[in-house]
C-alpha atoms as a printed R data frame, in Angstrom:
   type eleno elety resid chain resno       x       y       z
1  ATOM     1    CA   UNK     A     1 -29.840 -34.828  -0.286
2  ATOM     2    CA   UNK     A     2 -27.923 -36.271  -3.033
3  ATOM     3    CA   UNK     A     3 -23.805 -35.454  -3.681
4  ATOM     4    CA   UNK     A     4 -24.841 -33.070  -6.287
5  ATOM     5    CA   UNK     A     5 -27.386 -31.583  -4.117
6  ATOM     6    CA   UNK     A     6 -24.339 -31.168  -1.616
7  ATOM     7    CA   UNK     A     7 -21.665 -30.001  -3.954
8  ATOM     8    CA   UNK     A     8 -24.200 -27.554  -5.702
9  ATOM     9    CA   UNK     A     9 -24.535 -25.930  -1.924
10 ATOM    10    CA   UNK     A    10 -20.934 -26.108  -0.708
11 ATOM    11    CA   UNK     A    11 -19.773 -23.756  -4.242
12 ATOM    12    CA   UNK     A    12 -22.694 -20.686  -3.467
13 ATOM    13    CA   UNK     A    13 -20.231 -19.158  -1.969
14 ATOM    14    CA   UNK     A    14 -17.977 -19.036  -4.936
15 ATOM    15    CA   UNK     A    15 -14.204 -18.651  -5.095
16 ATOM    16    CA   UNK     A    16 -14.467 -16.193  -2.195
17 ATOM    17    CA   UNK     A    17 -15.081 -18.499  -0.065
18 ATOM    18    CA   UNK     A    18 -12.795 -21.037  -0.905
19 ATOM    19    CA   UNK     A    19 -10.317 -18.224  -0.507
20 ATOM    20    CA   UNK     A    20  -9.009 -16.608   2.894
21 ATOM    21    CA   UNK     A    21  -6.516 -14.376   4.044
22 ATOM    22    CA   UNK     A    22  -3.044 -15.607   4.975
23 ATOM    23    CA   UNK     A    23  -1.923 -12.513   7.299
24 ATOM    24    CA   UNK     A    24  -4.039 -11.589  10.619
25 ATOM    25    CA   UNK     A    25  -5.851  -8.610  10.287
26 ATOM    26    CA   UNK     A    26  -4.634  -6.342  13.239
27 ATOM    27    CA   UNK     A    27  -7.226  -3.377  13.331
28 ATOM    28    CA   UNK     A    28  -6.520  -2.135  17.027
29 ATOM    29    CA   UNK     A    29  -3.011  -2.290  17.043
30 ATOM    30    CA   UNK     A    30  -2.045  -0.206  13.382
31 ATOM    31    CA   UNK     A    31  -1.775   3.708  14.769
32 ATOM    32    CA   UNK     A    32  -4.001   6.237  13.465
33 ATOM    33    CA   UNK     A    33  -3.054   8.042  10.518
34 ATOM    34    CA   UNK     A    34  -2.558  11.929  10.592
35 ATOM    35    CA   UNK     A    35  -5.546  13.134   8.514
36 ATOM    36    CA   UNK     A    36  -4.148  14.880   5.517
37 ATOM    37    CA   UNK     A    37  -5.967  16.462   2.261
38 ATOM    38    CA   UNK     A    38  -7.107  14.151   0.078
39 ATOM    39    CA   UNK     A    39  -5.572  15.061  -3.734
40 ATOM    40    CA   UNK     A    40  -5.893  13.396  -6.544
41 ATOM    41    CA   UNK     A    41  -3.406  10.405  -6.998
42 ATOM    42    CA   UNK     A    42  -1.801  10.737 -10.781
43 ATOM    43    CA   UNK     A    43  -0.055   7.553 -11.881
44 ATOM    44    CA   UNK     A    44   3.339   7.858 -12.773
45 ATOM    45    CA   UNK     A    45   6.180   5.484 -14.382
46 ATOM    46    CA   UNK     A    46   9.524   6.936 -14.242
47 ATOM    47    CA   UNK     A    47  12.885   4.927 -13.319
48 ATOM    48    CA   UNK     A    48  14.597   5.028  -9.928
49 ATOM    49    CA   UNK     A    49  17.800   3.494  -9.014
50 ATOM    50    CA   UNK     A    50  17.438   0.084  -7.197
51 ATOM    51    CA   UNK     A    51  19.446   0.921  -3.841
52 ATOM    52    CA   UNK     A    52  17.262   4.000  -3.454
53 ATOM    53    CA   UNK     A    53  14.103   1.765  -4.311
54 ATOM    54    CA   UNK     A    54  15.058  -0.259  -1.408
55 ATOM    55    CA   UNK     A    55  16.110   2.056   1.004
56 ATOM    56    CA   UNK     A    56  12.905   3.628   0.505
57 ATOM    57    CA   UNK     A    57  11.200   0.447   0.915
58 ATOM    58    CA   UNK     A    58  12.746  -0.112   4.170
59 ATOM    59    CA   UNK     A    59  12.098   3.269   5.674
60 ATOM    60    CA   UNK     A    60   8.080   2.639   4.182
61 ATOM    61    CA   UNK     A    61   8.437  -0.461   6.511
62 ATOM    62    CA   UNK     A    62  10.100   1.266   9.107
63 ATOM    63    CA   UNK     A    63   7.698   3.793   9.762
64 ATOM    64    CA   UNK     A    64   4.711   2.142   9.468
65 ATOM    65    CA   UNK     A    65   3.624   4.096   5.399
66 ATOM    66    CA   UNK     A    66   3.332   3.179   2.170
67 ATOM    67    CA   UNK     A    67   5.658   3.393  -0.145
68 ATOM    68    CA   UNK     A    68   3.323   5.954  -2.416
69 ATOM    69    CA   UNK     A    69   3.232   8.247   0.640
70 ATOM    70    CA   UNK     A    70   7.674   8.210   1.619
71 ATOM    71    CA   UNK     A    71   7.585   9.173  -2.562
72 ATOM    72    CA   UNK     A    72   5.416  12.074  -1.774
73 ATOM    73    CA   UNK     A    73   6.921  13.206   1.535
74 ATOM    74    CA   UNK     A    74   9.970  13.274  -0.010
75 ATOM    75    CA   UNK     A    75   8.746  15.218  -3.263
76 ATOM    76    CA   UNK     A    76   7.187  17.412  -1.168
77 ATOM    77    CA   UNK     A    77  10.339  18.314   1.013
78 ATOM    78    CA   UNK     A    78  12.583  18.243  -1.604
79 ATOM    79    CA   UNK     A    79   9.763  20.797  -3.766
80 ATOM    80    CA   UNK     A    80   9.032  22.762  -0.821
81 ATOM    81    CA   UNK     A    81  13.057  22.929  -0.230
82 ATOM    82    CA   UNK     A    82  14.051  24.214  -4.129
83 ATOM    83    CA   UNK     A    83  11.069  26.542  -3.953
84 ATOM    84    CA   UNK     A    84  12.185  28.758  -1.201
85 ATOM    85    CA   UNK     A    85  15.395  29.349  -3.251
């Protein structure tokens, strides 16, 4: 087998495999999430304050979410809250 014989196989794989992930993938030890509905996700742009931005990023950290799910936990307390008035 000639170089280009040998370079033609080691590239099959494409970038993919040239490619791998940086952070361990921990499957066992994530918790499970509590199933919820599944709605529709609508993409929104709208401008937050930066100390709330990272306060919420740190409480997204803290307990274990995403930061698209503290937004709608808090949207949904804070709708669920002005509703009952």
């Amino acid at each position: 087998m000639g170089k280009r014989d040998l370079l033609k196989d080691s590239m099959k794989g494409g970038l993919n495999s040239l490619l791998s992930s940086t952070t361990p993938s921990y499957t066992e030890d994530k918790p499970a999430k509590v199933a919820t509905e599944k709605e529709t996700a609508v993409h929104c742009n709208f401008l937050i304050n930066k100390s709330i931005h990272t306060r919420m990023k740190y409480l997204a950290i803290d307990k274990n979410m995403s930061l698209k799910d503290i937004v709608n936990e808090a949207m949904k307390e804070y709708l669920d809250k002005y509703e009952k008035k």
